[in-house]
């Protein structure tokens, strides 16, 4: 960090220009940032500035995507890990993609499309994206263990399941999401996270640190969570940055139902959190987005050194991305899959829910507790059971079996049973 101090003041003008660039509206023609003789960065909404008229980029032989970047080719899939690691940083170009969508399912689909289709052998990408209020759980999580799904629906907050592992996170317009795309052979989580801390220091003088769990922490509190998808040949690492998120809504959205859930799903690890504006009121999303993008472009592909203006001018720069089928064929279908009930809930590992209720009784001495148990398979109610102390579970015949599980549904079952007396319940159960 000390080596960066002298460069902070000299970089202000460049970053100011970058902020103007990020905030400018998309144009159908290629637009360029201010340049003294040569473009520092560029963006286009139709054709990438490095794309040639024949649909190839920089003389490559692969197939070009509508954004002007090479998509996966058979040759790139055949490169070994050793071959990819031999590629010098000077031959790797970088791009910053800024999604123009605030829809969580669209952005997850864009992330997945890039991961599946782009040739990242000589091209690393940073995708920056912001979502409207939503809770995003990991691929192997149980949404009912992480949040109150029924309450989210009532509050108009989307529940999404991503393709990577990790825990549940809350997104809103005060939260910036960063996804780093690279070949699996070049995956380096600490490189990405350190790059973010360097951007925070260079722009705001904020000294954030990495925790043992690869979270970014500030004054002992978490400002960024992290997860990854490691495949072949590509990989991505994504993380959040809490800028000015609504902490009241964040806490309420990640508050789960007051029931006992037994599940083998991956559980989130709660951590105290902090917004960046809590330590520096001047931090804002657009300025931070710009600062992180420039930090990414001025840093070589594998080395955490500062390439400065010279490296910036060699990069592919920023692109405002419109995630539509015109740009990314098939992305609408991917979005539909991410938004589907089968993906968000049907992928939930099997679990059971229990709650103790107090039965009525004609005499206080005979009041008794009973547990209501619901077994859930693929997010559908498989069995409802009643459990009295020192007795085996007794299944209940109900038309609720086979229906989609929800917290409201479970509490409806429990409330209905509360009206029964101890004597009537024992008689019905043959006790």
Short mmCIF file of C-alpha atoms in Angstrom, two decimals:
data_model
loop_
_atom_site.label_atom_id
_atom_site.label_comp_id
_atom_site.label_asym_id
_atom_site.label_seq_id
_atom_site.Cartn_x
_atom_site.Cartn_y
_atom_site.Cartn_z
CA UNK A 1 0.00 0.00 0.00
CA UNK A 2 2.82 2.42 0.81
CA UNK A 3 4.02 2.26 -2.79
CA UNK A 4 0.65 3.50 -3.93
CA UNK A 5 0.57 6.68 -1.83
CA UNK A 6 2.64 8.77 -4.22
CA UNK A 7 0.44 7.75 -7.13
CA UNK A 8 -2.91 8.64 -5.56
CA UNK A 9 -2.87 12.34 -6.37
CA UNK A 10 -1.57 11.90 -9.92
CA UNK A 11 -4.34 9.41 -10.67
CA UNK A 12 -7.22 11.72 -9.66
CA UNK A 13 -7.61 13.33 -13.08
CA UNK A 14 -7.64 9.95 -14.84
CA UNK A 15 -10.26 8.57 -12.45
CA UNK A 16 -12.40 11.70 -12.82
CA UNK A 17 -12.49 11.14 -16.54
CA UNK A 18 -13.31 7.51 -15.91
CA UNK A 19 -16.30 8.50 -13.78
CA UNK A 20 -17.61 10.66 -16.62
CA UNK A 21 -17.22 7.70 -18.91
CA UNK A 22 -19.04 5.24 -16.67
CA UNK A 23 -21.96 7.59 -16.13
CA UNK A 24 -22.39 8.47 -19.80
CA UNK A 25 -25.35 6.94 -21.60
CA UNK A 26 -24.92 4.14 -24.12
CA UNK A 27 -24.64 5.19 -27.74
CA UNK A 28 -25.25 3.08 -30.86
CA UNK A 29 -21.90 4.22 -32.20
CA UNK A 30 -18.55 3.49 -30.64
CA UNK A 31 -17.72 6.20 -28.08
CA UNK A 32 -14.32 7.00 -26.65
CA UNK A 33 -13.02 8.56 -23.50
CA UNK A 34 -10.90 11.72 -23.59
CA UNK A 35 -7.43 10.91 -24.89
CA UNK A 36 -4.25 12.90 -25.42
CA UNK A 37 -3.40 11.40 -28.80
CA UNK A 38 -4.56 7.87 -28.09
CA UNK A 39 -7.64 6.26 -26.52
CA UNK A 40 -7.28 5.35 -22.89
CA UNK A 41 -10.41 3.24 -22.80
CA UNK A 42 -13.42 2.70 -25.01
CA UNK A 43 -16.89 1.23 -25.00
CA UNK A 44 -19.44 0.30 -27.62
CA UNK A 45 -23.00 -0.93 -27.50
CA UNK A 46 -22.90 -2.68 -30.87
CA UNK A 47 -19.36 -3.56 -31.91
CA UNK A 48 -16.26 -3.77 -29.79
CA UNK A 49 -13.63 -1.18 -30.82
CA UNK A 50 -11.05 -3.97 -31.28
CA UNK A 51 -13.33 -6.00 -33.52
CA UNK A 52 -12.36 -6.23 -37.17
CA UNK A 53 -14.77 -6.12 -40.06
CA UNK A 54 -14.52 -9.87 -40.58
CA UNK A 55 -15.86 -10.64 -37.09
CA UNK A 56 -12.56 -11.62 -35.54
CA UNK A 57 -10.73 -9.85 -32.74
CA UNK A 58 -7.11 -8.87 -32.85
CA UNK A 59 -6.33 -11.35 -35.57
CA UNK A 60 -7.67 -14.33 -33.64
CA UNK A 61 -9.05 -17.44 -35.34
CA UNK A 62 -11.89 -18.13 -32.92
CA UNK A 63 -15.55 -17.28 -33.41
CA UNK A 64 -16.45 -13.73 -32.40
CA UNK A 65 -19.39 -12.98 -30.11
CA UNK A 66 -21.75 -10.04 -30.81
CA UNK A 67 -19.66 -8.02 -28.34
CA UNK A 68 -16.59 -8.59 -30.50
CA UNK A 69 -14.85 -11.02 -28.14
CA UNK A 70 -13.69 -14.51 -29.00
CA UNK A 71 -16.00 -17.31 -27.96
CA UNK A 72 -14.90 -20.82 -27.10
CA UNK A 73 -13.04 -22.72 -29.79
CA UNK A 74 -11.81 -26.31 -29.89
CA UNK A 75 -8.19 -25.12 -29.77
CA UNK A 76 -8.72 -23.18 -26.53
CA UNK A 77 -10.35 -26.23 -24.90
CA UNK A 78 -7.33 -28.36 -25.79
CA UNK A 79 -4.75 -26.14 -24.10
CA UNK A 80 -3.29 -27.74 -21.01
CA UNK A 81 -2.92 -26.02 -17.66
CA UNK A 82 0.82 -25.84 -18.19
CA UNK A 83 0.36 -24.23 -21.64
CA UNK A 84 -1.99 -21.58 -20.26
CA UNK A 85 0.36 -20.75 -17.41
CA UNK A 86 3.16 -20.20 -19.93
CA UNK A 87 1.22 -17.41 -21.67
CA UNK A 88 3.00 -14.15 -20.71
CA UNK A 89 1.00 -11.34 -19.14
CA UNK A 90 1.87 -9.12 -22.12
CA UNK A 91 -0.30 -11.36 -24.33
CA UNK A 92 -3.36 -11.17 -22.06
CA UNK A 93 -5.86 -8.38 -22.60
CA UNK A 94 -8.50 -7.25 -20.13
CA UNK A 95 -12.05 -5.91 -20.42
CA UNK A 96 -14.47 -4.44 -17.89
CA UNK A 97 -18.11 -5.30 -18.60
CA UNK A 98 -20.71 -3.10 -16.88
CA UNK A 99 -24.15 -4.71 -16.94
CA UNK A 100 -26.98 -2.30 -17.69
CA UNK A 101 -29.51 -4.59 -16.00
CA UNK A 102 -30.52 -4.49 -12.33
CA UNK A 103 -32.44 -7.77 -12.57
CA UNK A 104 -30.77 -10.49 -10.50
CA UNK A 105 -31.81 -13.35 -12.80
CA UNK A 106 -30.58 -11.52 -15.91
CA UNK A 107 -27.22 -10.80 -14.30
CA UNK A 108 -26.81 -14.39 -13.13
CA UNK A 109 -27.62 -15.51 -16.67
CA UNK A 110 -25.05 -13.07 -18.12
CA UNK A 111 -22.45 -14.38 -15.70
CA UNK A 112 -23.24 -17.96 -16.71
CA UNK A 113 -23.21 -17.12 -20.43
CA UNK A 114 -19.73 -15.61 -20.25
CA UNK A 115 -18.48 -18.55 -18.21
CA UNK A 116 -19.87 -21.08 -20.70
CA UNK A 117 -18.97 -19.36 -23.96
CA UNK A 118 -16.04 -16.94 -23.81
CA UNK A 119 -12.50 -17.86 -24.74
CA UNK A 120 -10.58 -16.48 -21.77
CA UNK A 121 -7.19 -17.88 -22.76
CA UNK A 122 -5.78 -14.48 -23.72
CA UNK A 123 -8.59 -12.35 -22.37
CA UNK A 124 -9.61 -11.78 -18.72
CA UNK A 125 -12.90 -10.09 -17.88
CA UNK A 126 -14.25 -8.20 -14.88
CA UNK A 127 -18.05 -7.93 -14.82
CA UNK A 128 -19.54 -5.24 -12.57
CA UNK A 129 -23.25 -5.45 -11.76
CA UNK A 130 -25.86 -4.08 -9.37
CA UNK A 131 -29.19 -5.70 -8.49
CA UNK A 132 -32.50 -4.52 -7.15
CA UNK A 133 -33.33 -5.93 -3.66
CA UNK A 134 -32.84 -9.69 -3.68
CA UNK A 135 -31.46 -12.55 -1.61
CA UNK A 136 -29.02 -14.81 -3.45
CA UNK A 137 -28.22 -18.22 -2.00
CA UNK A 138 -25.44 -20.63 -2.90
CA UNK A 139 -25.96 -23.56 -5.25
CA UNK A 140 -26.09 -26.13 -2.43
CA UNK A 141 -28.12 -24.16 0.11
CA UNK A 142 -31.60 -24.52 1.57
CA UNK A 143 -33.46 -21.20 1.11
CA UNK A 144 -35.74 -21.95 4.06
CA UNK A 145 -32.67 -22.27 6.32
CA UNK A 146 -31.26 -18.94 5.14
CA UNK A 147 -34.26 -16.63 4.96
CA UNK A 148 -38.04 -16.46 5.32
CA UNK A 149 -39.12 -17.09 1.75
CA UNK A 150 -42.76 -16.20 2.42
CA UNK A 151 -41.77 -12.87 3.98
CA UNK A 152 -39.50 -12.08 1.02
CA UNK A 153 -42.39 -12.63 -1.39
CA UNK A 154 -44.66 -10.35 0.64
CA UNK A 155 -41.98 -7.63 0.59
CA UNK A 156 -41.34 -7.94 -3.15
CA UNK A 157 -37.76 -9.21 -2.70
CA UNK A 158 -36.57 -11.83 -5.17
CA UNK A 159 -35.02 -15.12 -4.03
CA UNK A 160 -32.32 -16.37 -6.42
CA UNK A 161 -29.99 -19.37 -6.44
CA UNK A 162 -26.59 -18.87 -8.08
CA UNK A 163 -24.38 -21.46 -9.74
CA UNK A 164 -21.48 -21.11 -7.29
CA UNK A 165 -21.19 -22.33 -3.72
CA UNK A 166 -20.94 -20.23 -0.59
CA UNK A 167 -23.53 -18.59 1.63
CA UNK A 168 -26.56 -16.35 1.32
CA UNK A 169 -26.14 -12.65 0.56
CA UNK A 170 -28.46 -9.67 0.28
CA UNK A 171 -28.25 -7.43 -2.79
CA UNK A 172 -29.69 -3.97 -3.33
CA UNK A 173 -28.76 -0.82 -5.24
CA UNK A 174 -26.20 0.04 -2.54
CA UNK A 175 -24.25 -3.17 -3.15
CA UNK A 176 -21.70 -3.65 -5.97
CA UNK A 177 -21.08 -7.13 -7.37
CA UNK A 178 -17.78 -8.04 -9.02
CA UNK A 179 -17.15 -11.17 -11.11
CA UNK A 180 -13.64 -12.03 -12.29
CA UNK A 181 -13.47 -14.41 -15.29
CA UNK A 182 -10.29 -16.24 -16.18
CA UNK A 183 -9.10 -19.69 -17.33
CA UNK A 184 -9.24 -22.28 -14.54
CA UNK A 185 -5.45 -22.53 -14.79
CA UNK A 186 -5.18 -18.82 -13.89
CA UNK A 187 -7.67 -18.83 -11.01
CA UNK A 188 -6.31 -16.79 -8.09
CA UNK A 189 -8.84 -15.62 -5.53
CA UNK A 190 -6.36 -13.64 -3.45
CA UNK A 191 -5.20 -11.74 -6.54
CA UNK A 192 -8.76 -10.60 -7.19
CA UNK A 193 -9.51 -9.64 -3.59
CA UNK A 194 -6.21 -7.82 -3.19
CA UNK A 195 -6.95 -5.90 -6.36
CA UNK A 196 -10.20 -4.69 -4.75
CA UNK A 197 -8.43 -3.59 -1.57
CA UNK A 198 -5.88 -1.72 -3.69
CA UNK A 199 -8.69 0.10 -5.49
CA UNK A 200 -10.26 1.08 -2.16
CA UNK A 201 -6.96 2.45 -0.92
CA UNK A 202 -6.01 4.20 -4.14
CA UNK A 203 -9.38 5.95 -4.46
CA UNK A 204 -10.40 6.55 -0.85
CA UNK A 205 -7.44 5.73 1.39
CA UNK A 206 -9.48 2.90 2.96
CA UNK A 207 -7.32 0.15 4.48
CA UNK A 208 -9.37 -3.03 4.07
CA UNK A 209 -7.91 -6.48 4.75
CA UNK A 210 -8.45 -10.10 3.77
CA UNK A 211 -9.72 -12.50 6.43
CA UNK A 212 -8.71 -16.15 6.82
CA UNK A 213 -11.98 -17.06 5.04
CA UNK A 214 -11.16 -14.77 2.09
CA UNK A 215 -13.70 -12.13 3.07
CA UNK A 216 -12.76 -8.47 2.83
CA UNK A 217 -13.03 -6.91 6.28
CA UNK A 218 -12.82 -3.34 7.52
CA UNK A 219 -12.26 -2.57 11.19
CA UNK A 220 -13.11 -6.17 12.01
CA UNK A 221 -16.40 -6.21 10.08
CA UNK A 222 -17.22 -7.79 6.76
CA UNK A 223 -17.71 -5.59 3.68
CA UNK A 224 -17.43 -8.35 1.09
CA UNK A 225 -18.32 -12.03 0.79
CA UNK A 226 -16.88 -14.32 -1.86
CA UNK A 227 -17.67 -17.48 -3.86
CA UNK A 228 -16.42 -19.20 -7.00
CA UNK A 229 -17.30 -21.53 -9.88
CA UNK A 230 -14.38 -23.68 -11.01
CA UNK A 231 -14.87 -25.61 -14.23
CA UNK A 232 -12.91 -26.47 -17.36
CA UNK A 233 -11.59 -24.57 -19.15
CA UNK A 234 -13.05 -21.48 -17.47
CA UNK A 235 -13.60 -20.29 -13.93
CA UNK A 236 -15.03 -17.26 -12.20
CA UNK A 237 -14.77 -15.71 -8.78
CA UNK A 238 -17.41 -13.27 -7.62
CA UNK A 239 -17.85 -11.13 -4.55
CA UNK A 240 -19.97 -8.35 -3.13
CA UNK A 241 -18.99 -4.93 -1.84
CA UNK A 242 -21.28 -3.22 0.68
CA UNK A 243 -21.21 0.46 -0.25
CA UNK A 244 -24.43 1.95 1.06
CA UNK A 245 -26.69 -1.06 1.46
CA UNK A 246 -29.83 -0.80 3.59
CA UNK A 247 -28.64 -2.68 6.67
CA UNK A 248 -32.11 -2.80 8.20
CA UNK A 249 -33.51 -4.52 5.11
CA UNK A 250 -30.40 -6.72 4.89
CA UNK A 251 -30.89 -8.01 8.42
CA UNK A 252 -34.63 -8.53 7.99
CA UNK A 253 -34.20 -10.31 4.65
CA UNK A 254 -31.70 -12.81 6.08
CA UNK A 255 -33.81 -13.52 9.17
CA UNK A 256 -35.10 -17.08 8.96
CA UNK A 257 -38.27 -18.60 10.33
CA UNK A 258 -38.42 -19.56 14.01
CA UNK A 259 -38.59 -23.32 13.48
CA UNK A 260 -36.22 -26.25 13.83
CA UNK A 261 -34.83 -27.29 10.44
CA UNK A 262 -32.74 -30.42 9.92
CA UNK A 263 -30.82 -30.28 6.67
CA UNK A 264 -27.49 -31.31 5.14
CA UNK A 265 -27.42 -28.20 2.95
CA UNK A 266 -24.51 -25.78 3.17
CA UNK A 267 -25.19 -23.30 5.97
CA UNK A 268 -24.19 -19.64 5.91
CA UNK A 269 -21.85 -18.32 8.59
CA UNK A 270 -23.26 -15.04 9.98
CA UNK A 271 -20.81 -12.16 10.29
CA UNK A 272 -21.08 -8.54 11.48
CA UNK A 273 -21.13 -6.24 8.46
CA UNK A 274 -20.17 -2.67 7.63
CA UNK A 275 -20.90 -0.33 4.72
CA UNK A 276 -18.03 1.57 3.13
CA UNK A 277 -19.92 4.83 3.71
CA UNK A 278 -19.72 4.09 7.44
CA UNK A 279 -16.01 4.94 7.30
CA UNK A 280 -15.94 7.35 4.35
CA UNK A 281 -19.07 9.29 3.41
CA UNK A 282 -17.69 10.20 -0.02
CA UNK A 283 -17.86 6.60 -1.28
CA UNK A 284 -20.53 6.04 -3.91
CA UNK A 285 -21.34 3.17 -6.25
CA UNK A 286 -20.49 4.80 -9.59
CA UNK A 287 -17.16 6.21 -8.43
CA UNK A 288 -16.21 2.90 -6.84
CA UNK A 289 -17.25 0.98 -9.97
CA UNK A 290 -14.96 3.22 -12.00
CA UNK A 291 -12.05 2.91 -9.56
CA UNK A 292 -12.25 -0.90 -9.46
CA UNK A 293 -12.49 -1.11 -13.24
CA UNK A 294 -9.39 1.02 -13.68
CA UNK A 295 -7.49 -0.92 -11.02
CA UNK A 296 -8.27 -4.12 -12.92
CA UNK A 297 -7.14 -2.67 -16.25
CA UNK A 298 -3.89 -1.21 -14.93
CA UNK A 299 -2.86 -4.46 -13.21
CA UNK A 300 -1.11 -7.25 -15.19
CA UNK A 301 -2.94 -10.56 -15.55
CA UNK A 302 -1.03 -12.46 -12.85
CA UNK A 303 1.16 -9.93 -11.03
CA UNK A 304 -0.09 -7.41 -8.49
CA UNK A 305 2.02 -4.59 -9.89
CA UNK A 306 0.91 -1.24 -11.26
CA UNK A 307 1.15 -1.05 -15.04
CA UNK A 308 -0.17 2.51 -14.99
CA UNK A 309 -1.23 4.43 -18.09
CA UNK A 310 0.97 2.42 -20.43
CA UNK A 311 -0.87 -0.82 -19.62
CA UNK A 312 -4.27 0.92 -19.57
CA UNK A 313 -3.87 2.00 -23.18
CA UNK A 314 -3.24 -1.60 -24.26
CA UNK A 315 -6.41 -2.97 -22.68
CA UNK A 316 -9.81 -3.41 -24.26
CA UNK A 317 -11.35 -1.02 -21.76
CA UNK A 318 -14.90 -0.65 -20.50
CA UNK A 319 -18.06 -1.87 -22.21
CA UNK A 320 -21.65 -1.11 -21.26
CA UNK A 321 -23.38 -4.46 -21.63
CA UNK A 322 -27.00 -4.93 -22.62
CA UNK A 323 -27.77 -8.56 -21.67
CA UNK A 324 -30.14 -9.51 -24.49
CA UNK A 325 -30.30 -12.33 -27.02
CA UNK A 326 -28.99 -9.96 -29.68
CA UNK A 327 -25.70 -9.69 -27.79
CA UNK A 328 -25.71 -13.08 -26.09
CA UNK A 329 -27.78 -15.66 -28.02
CA UNK A 330 -29.68 -17.92 -25.62
CA UNK A 331 -29.38 -15.65 -22.58
CA UNK A 332 -33.17 -15.31 -22.26
CA UNK A 333 -33.47 -19.07 -21.83
CA UNK A 334 -30.68 -19.01 -19.22
CA UNK A 335 -32.54 -16.26 -17.36
CA UNK A 336 -35.75 -18.30 -17.40
CA UNK A 337 -33.87 -21.23 -15.89
CA UNK A 338 -32.43 -19.10 -13.08
CA UNK A 339 -35.89 -17.62 -12.35
CA UNK A 340 -37.70 -20.97 -12.45
CA UNK A 341 -39.21 -22.61 -9.37
CA UNK A 342 -37.38 -25.85 -10.21
CA UNK A 343 -33.96 -24.15 -9.97
CA UNK A 344 -34.61 -21.82 -7.03
CA UNK A 345 -36.52 -24.29 -4.85
CA UNK A 346 -36.58 -27.71 -6.52
CA UNK A 347 -32.77 -27.98 -6.16
CA UNK A 348 -33.06 -27.68 -2.37
CA UNK A 349 -31.52 -30.68 -0.55
CA UNK A 350 -34.09 -32.73 1.39
CA UNK A 351 -34.90 -31.40 4.86
CA UNK A 352 -37.38 -31.63 7.72
CA UNK A 353 -39.07 -28.92 9.76
CA UNK A 354 -40.30 -29.24 13.35
CA UNK A 355 -42.15 -26.95 15.71
CA UNK A 356 -43.44 -27.56 19.22
CA UNK A 357 -47.03 -26.53 19.91
CA UNK A 358 -49.06 -26.50 23.11
CA UNK A 359 -52.27 -28.54 22.99
CA UNK A 360 -55.44 -27.45 24.75
CA UNK A 361 -56.68 -29.43 27.74
CA UNK A 362 -59.72 -29.44 30.00
CA UNK A 363 -57.39 -29.32 32.98
CA UNK A 364 -54.11 -27.47 33.35
CA UNK A 365 -52.51 -30.61 34.75
CA UNK A 366 -53.09 -32.47 31.50
CA UNK A 367 -51.73 -29.84 29.10
CA UNK A 368 -49.22 -31.41 26.78
CA UNK A 369 -46.74 -30.41 24.15
CA UNK A 370 -46.67 -31.95 20.71
CA UNK A 371 -44.28 -31.57 17.80
CA UNK A 372 -45.42 -31.04 14.24
CA UNK A 373 -42.92 -32.44 11.75
CA UNK A 374 -42.92 -31.90 7.99
CA UNK A 375 -40.53 -33.81 5.72
CA UNK A 376 -39.71 -31.98 2.50
CA UNK A 377 -38.24 -33.47 -0.68
CA UNK A 378 -37.30 -31.25 -3.65
CA UNK A 379 -39.18 -28.44 -1.87
CA UNK A 380 -42.43 -30.46 -1.91
CA UNK A 381 -44.13 -31.69 1.26
CA UNK A 382 -43.52 -35.43 1.44
CA UNK A 383 -44.96 -36.29 4.87
CA UNK A 384 -46.60 -34.62 7.86
CA UNK A 385 -46.14 -36.26 11.26
CA UNK A 386 -47.24 -35.63 14.84
CA UNK A 387 -44.90 -36.49 17.70
CA UNK A 388 -45.98 -36.75 21.32
CA UNK A 389 -43.34 -37.16 24.05
CA UNK A 390 -42.10 -40.75 24.34
CA UNK A 391 -44.05 -41.85 21.24
CA UNK A 392 -43.10 -42.66 17.67
CA UNK A 393 -44.07 -40.15 14.96
CA UNK A 394 -47.58 -40.73 13.62
CA UNK A 395 -48.18 -39.75 9.97
CA UNK A 396 -51.07 -37.44 9.13
CA UNK A 397 -53.24 -37.92 6.07
CA UNK A 398 -53.54 -34.50 4.45
CA UNK A 399 -54.11 -32.95 1.02
CA UNK A 400 -51.08 -30.74 1.79
CA UNK A 401 -48.78 -33.64 0.91
CA UNK A 402 -47.30 -33.06 -2.53
CA UNK A 403 -47.71 -29.29 -2.38
CA UNK A 404 -44.85 -26.79 -2.43
CA UNK A 405 -43.46 -26.11 1.03
CA UNK A 406 -43.47 -22.60 2.46
CA UNK A 407 -43.27 -21.04 5.89
CA UNK A 408 -46.86 -19.82 5.60
CA UNK A 409 -47.98 -23.33 4.69
CA UNK A 410 -46.17 -24.87 7.67
CA UNK A 411 -47.58 -22.37 10.14
CA UNK A 412 -51.06 -22.92 8.72
CA UNK A 413 -50.71 -26.63 9.58
CA UNK A 414 -49.40 -25.84 13.07
CA UNK A 415 -52.15 -23.30 13.80
CA UNK A 416 -54.84 -25.74 12.72
CA UNK A 417 -53.51 -28.35 15.13
CA UNK A 418 -53.31 -25.90 18.03
CA UNK A 419 -57.10 -25.94 18.23
CA UNK A 420 -57.13 -29.61 19.13
CA UNK A 421 -57.25 -30.72 22.77
CA UNK A 422 -54.84 -33.17 24.34
CA UNK A 423 -57.65 -35.68 24.93
CA UNK A 424 -58.99 -35.49 21.37
CA UNK A 425 -55.52 -35.77 19.91
CA UNK A 426 -54.64 -38.82 21.99
CA UNK A 427 -57.93 -40.45 21.04
CA UNK A 428 -57.38 -39.76 17.34
CA UNK A 429 -53.87 -41.18 17.58
CA UNK A 430 -55.11 -44.29 19.41
CA UNK A 431 -53.19 -43.51 22.59
#
